[in-house]
PDB file of C-alpha atoms in Angstrom:
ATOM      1  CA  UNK A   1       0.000   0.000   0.000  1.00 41.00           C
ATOM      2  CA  UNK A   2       1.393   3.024  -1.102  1.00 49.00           C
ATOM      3  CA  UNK A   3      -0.365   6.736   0.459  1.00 50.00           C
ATOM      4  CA  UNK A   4      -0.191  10.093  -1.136  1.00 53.00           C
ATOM      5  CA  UNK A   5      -0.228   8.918  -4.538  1.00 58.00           C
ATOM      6  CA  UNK A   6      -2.959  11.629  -5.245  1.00 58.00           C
ATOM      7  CA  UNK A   7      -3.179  14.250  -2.368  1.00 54.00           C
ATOM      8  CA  UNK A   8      -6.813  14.181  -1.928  1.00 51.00           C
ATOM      9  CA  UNK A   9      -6.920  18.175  -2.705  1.00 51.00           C
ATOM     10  CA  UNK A  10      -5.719  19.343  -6.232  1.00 54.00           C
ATOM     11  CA  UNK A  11      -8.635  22.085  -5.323  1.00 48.00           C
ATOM     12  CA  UNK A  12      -6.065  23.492  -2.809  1.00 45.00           C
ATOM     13  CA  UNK A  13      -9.197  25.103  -0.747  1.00 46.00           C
ATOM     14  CA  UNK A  14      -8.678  22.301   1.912  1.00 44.00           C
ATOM     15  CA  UNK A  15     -11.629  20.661   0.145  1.00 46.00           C
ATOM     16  CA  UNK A  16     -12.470  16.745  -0.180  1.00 47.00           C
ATOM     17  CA  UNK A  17     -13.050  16.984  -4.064  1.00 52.00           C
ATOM     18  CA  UNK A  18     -10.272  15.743  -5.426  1.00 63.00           C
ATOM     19  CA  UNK A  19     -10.800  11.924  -5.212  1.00 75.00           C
ATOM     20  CA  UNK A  20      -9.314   9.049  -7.190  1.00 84.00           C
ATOM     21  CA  UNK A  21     -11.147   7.201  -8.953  1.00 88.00           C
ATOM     22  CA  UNK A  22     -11.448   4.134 -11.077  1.00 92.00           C
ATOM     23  CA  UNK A  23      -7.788   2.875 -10.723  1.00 94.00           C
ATOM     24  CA  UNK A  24      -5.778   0.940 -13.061  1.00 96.00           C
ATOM     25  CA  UNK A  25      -2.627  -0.873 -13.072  1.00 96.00           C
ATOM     26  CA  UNK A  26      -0.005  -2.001 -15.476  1.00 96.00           C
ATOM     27  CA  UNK A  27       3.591  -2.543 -16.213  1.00 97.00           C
ATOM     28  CA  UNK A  28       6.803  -2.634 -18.164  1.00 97.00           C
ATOM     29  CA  UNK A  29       9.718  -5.216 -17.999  1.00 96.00           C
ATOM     30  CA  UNK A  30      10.891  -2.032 -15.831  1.00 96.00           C
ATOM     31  CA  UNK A  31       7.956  -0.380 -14.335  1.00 98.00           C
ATOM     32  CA  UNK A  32       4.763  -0.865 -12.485  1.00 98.00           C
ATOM     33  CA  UNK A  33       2.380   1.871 -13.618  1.00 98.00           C
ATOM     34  CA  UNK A  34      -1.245   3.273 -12.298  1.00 97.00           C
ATOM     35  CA  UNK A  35      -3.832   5.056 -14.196  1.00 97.00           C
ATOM     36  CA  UNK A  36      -6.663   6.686 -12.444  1.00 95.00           C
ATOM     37  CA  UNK A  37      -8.851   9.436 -13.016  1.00 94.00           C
ATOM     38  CA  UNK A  38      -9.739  12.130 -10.178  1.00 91.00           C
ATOM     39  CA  UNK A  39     -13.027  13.780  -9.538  1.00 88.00           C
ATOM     40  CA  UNK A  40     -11.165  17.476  -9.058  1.00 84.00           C
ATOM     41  CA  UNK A  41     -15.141  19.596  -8.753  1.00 70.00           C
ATOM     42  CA  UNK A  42     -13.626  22.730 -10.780  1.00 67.00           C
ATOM     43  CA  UNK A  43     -15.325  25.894 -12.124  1.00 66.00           C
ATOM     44  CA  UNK A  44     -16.651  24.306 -15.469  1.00 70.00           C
ATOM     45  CA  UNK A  45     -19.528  22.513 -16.643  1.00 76.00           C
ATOM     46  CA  UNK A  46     -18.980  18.909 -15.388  1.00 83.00           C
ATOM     47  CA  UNK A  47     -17.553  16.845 -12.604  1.00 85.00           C
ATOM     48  CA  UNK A  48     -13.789  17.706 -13.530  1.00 88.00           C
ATOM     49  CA  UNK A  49     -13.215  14.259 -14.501  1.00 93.00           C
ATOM     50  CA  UNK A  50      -8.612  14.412 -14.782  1.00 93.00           C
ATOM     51  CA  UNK A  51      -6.808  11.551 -16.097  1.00 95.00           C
ATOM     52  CA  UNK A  52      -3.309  10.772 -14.013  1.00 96.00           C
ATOM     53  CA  UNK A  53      -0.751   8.156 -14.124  1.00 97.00           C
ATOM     54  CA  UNK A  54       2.059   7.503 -12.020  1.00 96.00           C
ATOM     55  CA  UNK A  55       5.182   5.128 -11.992  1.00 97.00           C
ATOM     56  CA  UNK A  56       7.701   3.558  -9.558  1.00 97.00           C
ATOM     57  CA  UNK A  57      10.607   5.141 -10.391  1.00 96.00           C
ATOM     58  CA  UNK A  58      12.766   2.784  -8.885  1.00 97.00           C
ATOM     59  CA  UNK A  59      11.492   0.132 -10.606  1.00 97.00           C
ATOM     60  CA  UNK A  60       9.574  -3.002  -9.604  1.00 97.00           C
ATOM     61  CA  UNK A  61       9.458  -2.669  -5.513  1.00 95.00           C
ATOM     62  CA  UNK A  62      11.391   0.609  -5.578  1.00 96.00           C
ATOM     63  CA  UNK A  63       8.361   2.163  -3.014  1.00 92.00           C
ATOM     64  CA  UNK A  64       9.317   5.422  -4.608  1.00 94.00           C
ATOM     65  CA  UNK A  65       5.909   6.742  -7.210  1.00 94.00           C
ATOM     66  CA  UNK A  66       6.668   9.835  -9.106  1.00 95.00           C
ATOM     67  CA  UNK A  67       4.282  13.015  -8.496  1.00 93.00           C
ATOM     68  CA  UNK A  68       1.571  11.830 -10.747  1.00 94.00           C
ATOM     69  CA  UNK A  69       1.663  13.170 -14.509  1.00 95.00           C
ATOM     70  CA  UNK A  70      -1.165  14.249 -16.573  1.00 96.00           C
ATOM     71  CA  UNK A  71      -1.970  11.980 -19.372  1.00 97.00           C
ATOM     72  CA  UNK A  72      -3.800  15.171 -21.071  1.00 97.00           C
ATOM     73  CA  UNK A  73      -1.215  17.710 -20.891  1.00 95.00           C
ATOM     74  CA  UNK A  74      -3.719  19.935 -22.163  1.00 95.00           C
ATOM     75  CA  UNK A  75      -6.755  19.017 -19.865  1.00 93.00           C
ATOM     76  CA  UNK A  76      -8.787  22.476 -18.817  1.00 90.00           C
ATOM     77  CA  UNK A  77     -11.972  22.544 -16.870  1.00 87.00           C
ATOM     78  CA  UNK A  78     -14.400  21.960 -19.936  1.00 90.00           C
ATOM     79  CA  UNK A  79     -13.150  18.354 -20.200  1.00 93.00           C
ATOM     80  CA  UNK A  80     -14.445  15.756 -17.964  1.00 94.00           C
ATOM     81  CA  UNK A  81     -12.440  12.166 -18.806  1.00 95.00           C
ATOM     82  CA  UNK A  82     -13.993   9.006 -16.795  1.00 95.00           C
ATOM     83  CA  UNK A  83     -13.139   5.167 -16.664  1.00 96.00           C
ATOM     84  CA  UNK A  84      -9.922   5.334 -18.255  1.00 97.00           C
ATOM     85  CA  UNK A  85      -8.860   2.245 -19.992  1.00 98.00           C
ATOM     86  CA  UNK A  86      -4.587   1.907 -20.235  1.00 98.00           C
ATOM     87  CA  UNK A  87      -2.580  -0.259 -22.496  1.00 98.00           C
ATOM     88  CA  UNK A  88       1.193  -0.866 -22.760  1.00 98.00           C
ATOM     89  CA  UNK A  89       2.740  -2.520 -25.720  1.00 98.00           C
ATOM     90  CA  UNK A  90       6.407  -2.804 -26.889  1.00 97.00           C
ATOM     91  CA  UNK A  91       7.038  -2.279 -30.873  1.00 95.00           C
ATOM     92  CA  UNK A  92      10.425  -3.556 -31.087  1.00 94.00           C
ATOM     93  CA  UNK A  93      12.404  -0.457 -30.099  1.00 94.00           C
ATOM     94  CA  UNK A  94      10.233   0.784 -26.971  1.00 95.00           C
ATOM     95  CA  UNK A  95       7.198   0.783 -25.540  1.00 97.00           C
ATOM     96  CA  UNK A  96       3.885   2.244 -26.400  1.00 98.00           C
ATOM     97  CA  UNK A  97       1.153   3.481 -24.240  1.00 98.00           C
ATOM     98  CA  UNK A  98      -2.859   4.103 -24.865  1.00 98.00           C
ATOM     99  CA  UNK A  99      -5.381   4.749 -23.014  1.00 98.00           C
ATOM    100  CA  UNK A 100      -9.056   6.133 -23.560  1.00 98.00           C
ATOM    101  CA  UNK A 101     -11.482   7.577 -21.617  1.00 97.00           C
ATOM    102  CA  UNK A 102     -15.441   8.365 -21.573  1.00 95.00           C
ATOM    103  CA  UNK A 103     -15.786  12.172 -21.374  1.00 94.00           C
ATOM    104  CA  UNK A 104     -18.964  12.387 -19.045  1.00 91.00           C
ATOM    105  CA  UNK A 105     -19.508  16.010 -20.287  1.00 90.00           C
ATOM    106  CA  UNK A 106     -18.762  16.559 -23.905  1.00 89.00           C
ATOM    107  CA  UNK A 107     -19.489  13.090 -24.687  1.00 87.00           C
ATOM    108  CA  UNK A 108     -17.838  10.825 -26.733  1.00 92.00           C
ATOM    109  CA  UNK A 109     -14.628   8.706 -26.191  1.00 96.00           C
ATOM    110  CA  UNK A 110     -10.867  10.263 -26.449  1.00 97.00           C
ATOM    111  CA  UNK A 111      -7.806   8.162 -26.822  1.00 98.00           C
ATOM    112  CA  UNK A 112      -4.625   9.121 -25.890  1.00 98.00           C
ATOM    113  CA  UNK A 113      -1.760   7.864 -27.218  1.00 98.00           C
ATOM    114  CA  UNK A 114       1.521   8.278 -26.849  1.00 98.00           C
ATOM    115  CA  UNK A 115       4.337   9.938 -28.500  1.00 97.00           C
ATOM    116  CA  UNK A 116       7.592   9.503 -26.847  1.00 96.00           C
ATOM    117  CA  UNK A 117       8.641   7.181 -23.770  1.00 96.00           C
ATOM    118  CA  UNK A 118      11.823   7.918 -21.437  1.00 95.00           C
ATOM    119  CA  UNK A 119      12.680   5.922 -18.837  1.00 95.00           C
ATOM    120  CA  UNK A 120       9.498   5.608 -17.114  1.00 96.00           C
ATOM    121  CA  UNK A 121       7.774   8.955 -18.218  1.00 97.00           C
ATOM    122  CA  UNK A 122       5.399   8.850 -21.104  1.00 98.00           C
ATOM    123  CA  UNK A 123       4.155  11.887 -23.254  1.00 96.00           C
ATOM    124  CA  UNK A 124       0.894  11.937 -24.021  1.00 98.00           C
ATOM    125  CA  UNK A 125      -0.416  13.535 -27.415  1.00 97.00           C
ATOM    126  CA  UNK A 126      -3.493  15.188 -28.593  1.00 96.00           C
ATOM    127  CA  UNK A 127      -6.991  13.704 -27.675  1.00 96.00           C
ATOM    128  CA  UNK A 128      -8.304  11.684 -30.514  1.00 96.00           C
ATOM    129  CA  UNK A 129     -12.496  10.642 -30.741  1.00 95.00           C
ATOM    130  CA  UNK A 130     -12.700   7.040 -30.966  1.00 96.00           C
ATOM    131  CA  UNK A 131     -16.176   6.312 -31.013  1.00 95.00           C
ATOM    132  CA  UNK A 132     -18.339   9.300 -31.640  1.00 93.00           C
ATOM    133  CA  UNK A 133     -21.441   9.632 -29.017  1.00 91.00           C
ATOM    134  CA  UNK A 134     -22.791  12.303 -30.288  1.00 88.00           C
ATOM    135  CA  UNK A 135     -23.234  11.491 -33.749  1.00 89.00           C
ATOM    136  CA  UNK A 136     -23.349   7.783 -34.103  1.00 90.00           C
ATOM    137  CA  UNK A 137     -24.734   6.222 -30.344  1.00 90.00           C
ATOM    138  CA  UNK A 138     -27.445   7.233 -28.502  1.00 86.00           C
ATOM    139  CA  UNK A 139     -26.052   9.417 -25.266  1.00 83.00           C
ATOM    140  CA  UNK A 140     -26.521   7.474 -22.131  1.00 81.00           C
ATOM    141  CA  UNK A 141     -26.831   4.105 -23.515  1.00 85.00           C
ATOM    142  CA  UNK A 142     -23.213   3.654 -24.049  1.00 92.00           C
ATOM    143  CA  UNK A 143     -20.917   1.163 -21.508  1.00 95.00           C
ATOM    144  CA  UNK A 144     -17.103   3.138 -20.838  1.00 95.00           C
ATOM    145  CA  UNK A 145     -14.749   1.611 -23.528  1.00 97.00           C
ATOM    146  CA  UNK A 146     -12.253  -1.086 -22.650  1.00 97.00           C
ATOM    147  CA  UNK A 147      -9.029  -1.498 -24.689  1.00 98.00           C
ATOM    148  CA  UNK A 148      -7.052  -4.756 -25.277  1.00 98.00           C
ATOM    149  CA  UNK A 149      -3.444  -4.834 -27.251  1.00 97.00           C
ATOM    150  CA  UNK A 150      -0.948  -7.267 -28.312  1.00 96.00           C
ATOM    151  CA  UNK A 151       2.860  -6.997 -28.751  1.00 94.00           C
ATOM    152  CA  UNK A 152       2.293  -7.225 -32.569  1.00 97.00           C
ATOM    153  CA  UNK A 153       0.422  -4.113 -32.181  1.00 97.00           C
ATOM    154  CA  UNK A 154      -2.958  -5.291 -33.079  1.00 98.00           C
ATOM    155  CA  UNK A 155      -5.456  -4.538 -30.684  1.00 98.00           C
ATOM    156  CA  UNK A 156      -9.343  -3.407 -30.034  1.00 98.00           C
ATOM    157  CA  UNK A 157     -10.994  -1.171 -28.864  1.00 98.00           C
ATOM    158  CA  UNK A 158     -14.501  -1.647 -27.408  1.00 97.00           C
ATOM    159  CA  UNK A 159     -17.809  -0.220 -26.273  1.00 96.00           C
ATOM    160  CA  UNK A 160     -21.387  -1.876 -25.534  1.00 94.00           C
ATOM    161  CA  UNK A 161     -23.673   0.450 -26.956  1.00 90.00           C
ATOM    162  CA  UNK A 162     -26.847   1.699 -29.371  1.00 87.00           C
ATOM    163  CA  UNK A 163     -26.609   3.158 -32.295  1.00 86.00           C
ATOM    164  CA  UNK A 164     -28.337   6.794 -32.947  1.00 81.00           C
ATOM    165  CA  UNK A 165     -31.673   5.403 -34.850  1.00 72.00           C
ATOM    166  CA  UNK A 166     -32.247   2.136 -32.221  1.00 66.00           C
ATOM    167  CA  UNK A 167     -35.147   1.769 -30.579  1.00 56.00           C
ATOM    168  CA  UNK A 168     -34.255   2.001 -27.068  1.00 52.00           C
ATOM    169  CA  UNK A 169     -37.451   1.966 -25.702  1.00 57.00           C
ATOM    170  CA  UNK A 170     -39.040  -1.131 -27.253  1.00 54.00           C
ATOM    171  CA  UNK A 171     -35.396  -3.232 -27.941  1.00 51.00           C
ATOM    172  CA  UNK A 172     -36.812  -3.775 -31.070  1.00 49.00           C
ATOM    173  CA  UNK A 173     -34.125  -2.352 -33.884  1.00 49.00           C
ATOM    174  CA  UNK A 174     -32.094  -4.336 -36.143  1.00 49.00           C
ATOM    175  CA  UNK A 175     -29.832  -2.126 -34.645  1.00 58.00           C
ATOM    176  CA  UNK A 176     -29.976  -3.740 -30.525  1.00 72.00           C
ATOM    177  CA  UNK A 177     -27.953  -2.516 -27.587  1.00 81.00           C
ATOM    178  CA  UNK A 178     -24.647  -4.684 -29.062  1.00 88.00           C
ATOM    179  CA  UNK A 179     -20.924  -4.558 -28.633  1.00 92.00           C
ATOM    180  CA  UNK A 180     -19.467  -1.830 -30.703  1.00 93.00           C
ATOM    181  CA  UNK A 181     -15.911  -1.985 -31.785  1.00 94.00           C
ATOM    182  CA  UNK A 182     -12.929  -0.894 -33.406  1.00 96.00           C
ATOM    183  CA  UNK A 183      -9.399  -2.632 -34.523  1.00 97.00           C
ATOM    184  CA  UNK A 184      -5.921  -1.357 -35.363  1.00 97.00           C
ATOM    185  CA  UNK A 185      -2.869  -3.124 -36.279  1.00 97.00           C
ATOM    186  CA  UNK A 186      -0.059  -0.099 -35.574  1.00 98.00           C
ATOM    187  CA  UNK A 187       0.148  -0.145 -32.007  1.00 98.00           C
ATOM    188  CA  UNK A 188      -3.270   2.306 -31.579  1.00 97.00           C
ATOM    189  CA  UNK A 189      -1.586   5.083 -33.956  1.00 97.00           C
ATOM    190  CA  UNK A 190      -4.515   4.838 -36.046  1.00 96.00           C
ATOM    191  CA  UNK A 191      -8.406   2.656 -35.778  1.00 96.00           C
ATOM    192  CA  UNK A 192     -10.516   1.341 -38.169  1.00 94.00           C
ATOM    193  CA  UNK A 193     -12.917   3.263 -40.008  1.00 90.00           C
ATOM    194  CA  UNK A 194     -14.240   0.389 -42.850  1.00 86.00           C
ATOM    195  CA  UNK A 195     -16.657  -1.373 -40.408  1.00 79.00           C
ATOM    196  CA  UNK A 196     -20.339  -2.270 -41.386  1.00 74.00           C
ATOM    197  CA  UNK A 197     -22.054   0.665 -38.998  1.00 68.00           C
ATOM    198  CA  UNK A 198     -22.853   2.960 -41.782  1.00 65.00           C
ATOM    199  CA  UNK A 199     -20.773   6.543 -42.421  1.00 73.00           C
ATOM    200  CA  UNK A 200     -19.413   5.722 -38.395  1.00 87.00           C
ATOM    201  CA  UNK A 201     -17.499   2.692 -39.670  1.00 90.00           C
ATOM    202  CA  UNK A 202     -17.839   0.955 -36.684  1.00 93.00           C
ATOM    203  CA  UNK A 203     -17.569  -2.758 -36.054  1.00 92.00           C
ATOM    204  CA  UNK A 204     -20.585  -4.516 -34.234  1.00 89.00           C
ATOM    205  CA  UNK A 205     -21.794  -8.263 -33.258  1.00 86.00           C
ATOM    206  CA  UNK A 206     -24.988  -8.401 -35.455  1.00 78.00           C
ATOM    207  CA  UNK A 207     -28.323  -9.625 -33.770  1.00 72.00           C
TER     208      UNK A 207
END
């Protein structure tokens, strides 16, 4: 067990509001690594949702976690990231991070993925939509997304969800509440857009 990982106040008012949640955990051949998300209550228009990670930098049993990092090093108060999913990968010459998160505000689902890697520390690079709420699901019917990667660099990316035009009242749409998905084969640089889901180009298990 390892305390002050997050401080409990990145309001700095003395308040309670800034709580980890939803905690991850992964690691390298040299690292252990956790990804969380805190609930920071700020000025703007949603819960304040703010994706961290953190590392031993002494390596495995080192008891010695960085100051956690930002995973969106341009996060302001109108973004609101939840449930982040984390992957780590190695492409042959060093590793490779990703994660994605469900942006309880501005909807839709931003993947982060990284640019550069040094010695424990991972940049970050611009938010990316990887399944579009607003135009292709129905908001609110939509589970957070979970990603899975392998070492060859193909991996998935996944929601359970509806499609705008289902019938989520009466279950009753070709179009059901089904897993939604998407694939990529470079390491999460870039996802599939040639599925059958119409202009989203989503995959989906059929009825």
């Amino acid at each position: 067990r390892f305390v002050n990982v997050n401080d409990g106040d990145c309001t700095g008012d003395g308040s309670s509001g800034c709580m980890g949640r939803y905690p991850s955990a992964l690691g390298t051949d040299d690292y252990p690594y956790a990804f969380w998300n805190e609930y920071t209550t700020p000025a703007g228009p949603g819960y304040g949702g703010r994706g961290y990670y953190t590392y031993d930098e002494f390596g495995w049993g080192g008891e010695s976690f960085v100051d956690p990092e930002d995973a969106d090093l341009t996060w302001n108060s109108n973004k609101d990231h939840w449930v982040g999913s984390p992957t780590v990968t190695h492409d042959g010459s060093d590793y490779v991070f990703n994660v994605v998160y469900q942006d309880w505000t501005r909807n839709n689902y931003w993947l982060f993925h990284s640019e550069a890697y040094d010695d424990g520390f991972i940049v970050f690079g611009q938010e990316s939509t990887v399944f579009d709420e607003e135009n292709c699901l129905i908001d609110g019917y939509n589970s957070a997304a979970h990603l899975s990667m392998n070492d060859d660099g193909q991996g998935v990316i996944g929601t359970i969800g509806w499609f705008a035009g289902a019938d989520n009242e009466n279950n009753t749409s070709t179009n059901e509440h089904t897993p939604i998905f998407r694939l990529t084969d470079d390491h999460g640089a870039n996802w599939s857009d040639t599925g059958e889901a119409g202009s989203c180009g989503y995959y989906y298990v059929p009825n």
